[in-house]
Short mmCIF file of C-alpha atoms in Angstrom, two decimals:
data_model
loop_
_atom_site.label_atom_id
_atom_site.label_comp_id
_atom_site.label_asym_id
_atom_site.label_seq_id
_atom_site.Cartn_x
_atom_site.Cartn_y
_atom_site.Cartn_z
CA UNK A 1252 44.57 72.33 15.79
CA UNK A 1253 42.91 69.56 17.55
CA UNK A 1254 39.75 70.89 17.48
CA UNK A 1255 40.09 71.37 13.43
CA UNK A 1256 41.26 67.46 13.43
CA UNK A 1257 37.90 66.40 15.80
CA UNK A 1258 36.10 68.62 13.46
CA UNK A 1259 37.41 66.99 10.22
CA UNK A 1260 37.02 63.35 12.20
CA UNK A 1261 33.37 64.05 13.35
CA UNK A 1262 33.26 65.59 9.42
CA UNK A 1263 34.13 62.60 8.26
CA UNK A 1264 32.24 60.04 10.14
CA UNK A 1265 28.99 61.75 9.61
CA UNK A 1266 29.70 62.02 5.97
CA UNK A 1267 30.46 57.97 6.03
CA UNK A 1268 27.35 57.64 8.11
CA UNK A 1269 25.27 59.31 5.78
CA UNK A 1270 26.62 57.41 2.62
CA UNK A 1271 26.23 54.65 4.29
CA UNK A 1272 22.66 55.02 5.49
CA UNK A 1273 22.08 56.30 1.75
CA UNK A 1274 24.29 53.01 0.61
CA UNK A 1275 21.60 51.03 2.62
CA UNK A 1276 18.33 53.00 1.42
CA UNK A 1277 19.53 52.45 -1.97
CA UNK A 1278 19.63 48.72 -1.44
CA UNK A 1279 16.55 48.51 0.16
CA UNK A 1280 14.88 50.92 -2.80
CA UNK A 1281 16.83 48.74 -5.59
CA UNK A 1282 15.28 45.35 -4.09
CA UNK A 1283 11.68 46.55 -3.80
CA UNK A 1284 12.53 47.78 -7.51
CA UNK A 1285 13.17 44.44 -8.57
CA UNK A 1286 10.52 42.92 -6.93
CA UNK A 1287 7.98 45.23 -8.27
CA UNK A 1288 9.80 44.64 -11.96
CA UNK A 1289 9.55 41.15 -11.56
CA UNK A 1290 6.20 41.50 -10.24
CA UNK A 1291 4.77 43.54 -13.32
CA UNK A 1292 6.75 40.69 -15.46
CA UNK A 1293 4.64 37.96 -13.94
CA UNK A 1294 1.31 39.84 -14.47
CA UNK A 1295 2.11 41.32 -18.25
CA UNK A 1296 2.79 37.50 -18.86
CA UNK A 1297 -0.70 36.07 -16.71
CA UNK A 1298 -2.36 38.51 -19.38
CA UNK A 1299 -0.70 37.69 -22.47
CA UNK A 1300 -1.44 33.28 -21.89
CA UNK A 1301 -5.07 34.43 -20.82
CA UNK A 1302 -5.61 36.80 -24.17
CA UNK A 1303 -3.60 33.82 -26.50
CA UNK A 1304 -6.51 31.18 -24.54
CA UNK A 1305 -9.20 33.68 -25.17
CA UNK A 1306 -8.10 33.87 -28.29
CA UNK A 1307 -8.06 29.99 -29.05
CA UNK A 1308 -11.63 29.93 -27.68
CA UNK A 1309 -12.98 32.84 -30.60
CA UNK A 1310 -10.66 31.03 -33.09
CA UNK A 1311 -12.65 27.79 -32.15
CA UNK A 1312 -16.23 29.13 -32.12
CA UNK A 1313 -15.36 30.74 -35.54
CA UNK A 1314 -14.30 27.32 -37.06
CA UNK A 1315 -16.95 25.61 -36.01
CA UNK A 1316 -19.38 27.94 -37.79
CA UNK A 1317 -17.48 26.11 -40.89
CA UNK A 1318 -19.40 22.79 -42.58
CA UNK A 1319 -16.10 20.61 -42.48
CA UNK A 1320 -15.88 21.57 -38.57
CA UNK A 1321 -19.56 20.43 -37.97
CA UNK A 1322 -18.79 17.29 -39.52
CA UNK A 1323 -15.04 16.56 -37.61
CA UNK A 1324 -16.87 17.36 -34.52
CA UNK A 1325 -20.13 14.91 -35.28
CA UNK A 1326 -17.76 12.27 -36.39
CA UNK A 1327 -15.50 12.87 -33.47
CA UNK A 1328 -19.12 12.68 -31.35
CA UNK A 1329 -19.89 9.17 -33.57
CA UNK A 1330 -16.48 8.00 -32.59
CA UNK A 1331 -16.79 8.41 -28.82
CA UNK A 1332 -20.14 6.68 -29.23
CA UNK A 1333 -19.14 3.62 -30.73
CA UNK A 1334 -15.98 3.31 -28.79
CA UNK A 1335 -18.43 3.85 -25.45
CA UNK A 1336 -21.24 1.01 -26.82
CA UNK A 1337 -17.85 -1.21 -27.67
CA UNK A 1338 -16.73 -1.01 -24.56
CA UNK A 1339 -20.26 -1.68 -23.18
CA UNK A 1340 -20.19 -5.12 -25.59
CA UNK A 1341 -17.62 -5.96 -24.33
CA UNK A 1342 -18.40 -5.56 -20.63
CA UNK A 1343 -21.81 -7.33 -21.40
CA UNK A 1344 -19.95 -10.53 -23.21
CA UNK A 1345 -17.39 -10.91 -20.33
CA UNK A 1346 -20.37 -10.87 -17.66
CA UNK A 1347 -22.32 -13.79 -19.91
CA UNK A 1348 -19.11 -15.65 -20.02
CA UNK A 1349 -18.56 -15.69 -16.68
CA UNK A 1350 -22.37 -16.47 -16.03
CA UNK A 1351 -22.26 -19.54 -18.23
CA UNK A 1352 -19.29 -20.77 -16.98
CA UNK A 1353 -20.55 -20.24 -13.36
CA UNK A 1354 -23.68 -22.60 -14.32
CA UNK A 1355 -21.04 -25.07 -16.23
CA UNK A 1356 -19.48 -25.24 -13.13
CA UNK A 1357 -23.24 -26.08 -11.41
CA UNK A 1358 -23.98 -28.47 -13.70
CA UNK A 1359 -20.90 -30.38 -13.37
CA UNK A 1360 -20.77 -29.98 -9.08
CA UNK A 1361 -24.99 -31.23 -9.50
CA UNK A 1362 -24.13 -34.10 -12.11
CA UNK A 1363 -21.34 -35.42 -9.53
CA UNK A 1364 -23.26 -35.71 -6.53
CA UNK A 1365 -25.92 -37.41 -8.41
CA UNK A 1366 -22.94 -39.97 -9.22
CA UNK A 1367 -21.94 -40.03 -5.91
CA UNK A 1368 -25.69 -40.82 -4.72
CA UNK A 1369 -26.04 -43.21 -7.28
CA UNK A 1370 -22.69 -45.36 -6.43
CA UNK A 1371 -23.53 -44.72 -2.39
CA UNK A 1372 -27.09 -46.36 -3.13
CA UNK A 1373 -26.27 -48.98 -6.36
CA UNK A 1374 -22.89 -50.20 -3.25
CA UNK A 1375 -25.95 -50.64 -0.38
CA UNK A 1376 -27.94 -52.47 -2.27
CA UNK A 1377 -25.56 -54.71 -3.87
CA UNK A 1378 -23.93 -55.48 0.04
CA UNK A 1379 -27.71 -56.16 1.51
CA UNK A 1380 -28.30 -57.93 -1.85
CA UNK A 1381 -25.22 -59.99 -0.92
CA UNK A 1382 -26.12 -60.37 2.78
CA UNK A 1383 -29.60 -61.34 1.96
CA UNK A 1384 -28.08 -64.38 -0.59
CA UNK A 1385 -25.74 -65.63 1.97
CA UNK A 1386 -28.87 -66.02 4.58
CA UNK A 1387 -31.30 -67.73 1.84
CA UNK A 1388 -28.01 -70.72 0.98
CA UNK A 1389 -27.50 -71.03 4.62
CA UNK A 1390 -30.86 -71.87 5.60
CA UNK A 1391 -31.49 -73.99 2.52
CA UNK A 1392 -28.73 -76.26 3.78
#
């Protein structure tokens, strides 16, 4: 009787071992499973945006065998030209601005110190002017 009730008891936990070992496999098997699902998921849907691009592109070079395309995509062209040269103009007047207010600002610093030289030399020669008339009255006397 006590053998039958090891028996049953060593029964039983190999039977739970074995389930759970299964239990565990089954796990293991169901996650690789998913990741392999989610795996072919990701590529079936890499394939199908390249195709829909690949797709665009043909849809594009067909279009543009078209008249009205080859004129959108000159005057698209024209477009970027003019805004390009524009921008160019505009970048050119900026730079002579700036240059003619740079030699403005010359001019002006130039025409002061002339000023300045002329008031430094016009004041000496009126003081040795005035220094040479106070000698000629003294020695008159």
């Amino acid at each position: 009787m006590i053998t039958t009730i090891y028996a049953a008891a060593a029964t039983a936990t190999a039977t739970a071992t074995a389930a759970a070992a299964a239990a565990a496999a089954t796990g293991v098997a169901d996650g690789a499973a998913v990741a392999a699902a989610n795996k072919q998921q990701q590529q079936k849907y890499q394939q199908e945006q390249e195709q829909q691009q690949q797709h665009k592109q043909q849809q594009q070079k067909l279009v543009c065998f078209y008249p009205t395309c080859r004129q959108q995509q000159q005057q698209q062209q024209q477009q970027q030209q003019q805004e390009e040269e524009e921008k160019e103009g505009a970048a050119l007047m900026q730079q002579k601005k700036t240059q003619q207010q740079q030699q403005q600002q010359q001019q002006q610093q130039q025409q002061q110190r002339k000023r300045q030289q002329q008031q430094q030399a016009c004041s000496s020669c009126s003081s040795s002017n005035s220094s040479s008339s106070s000698s000629s009255s003294s020695s008159s006397n």
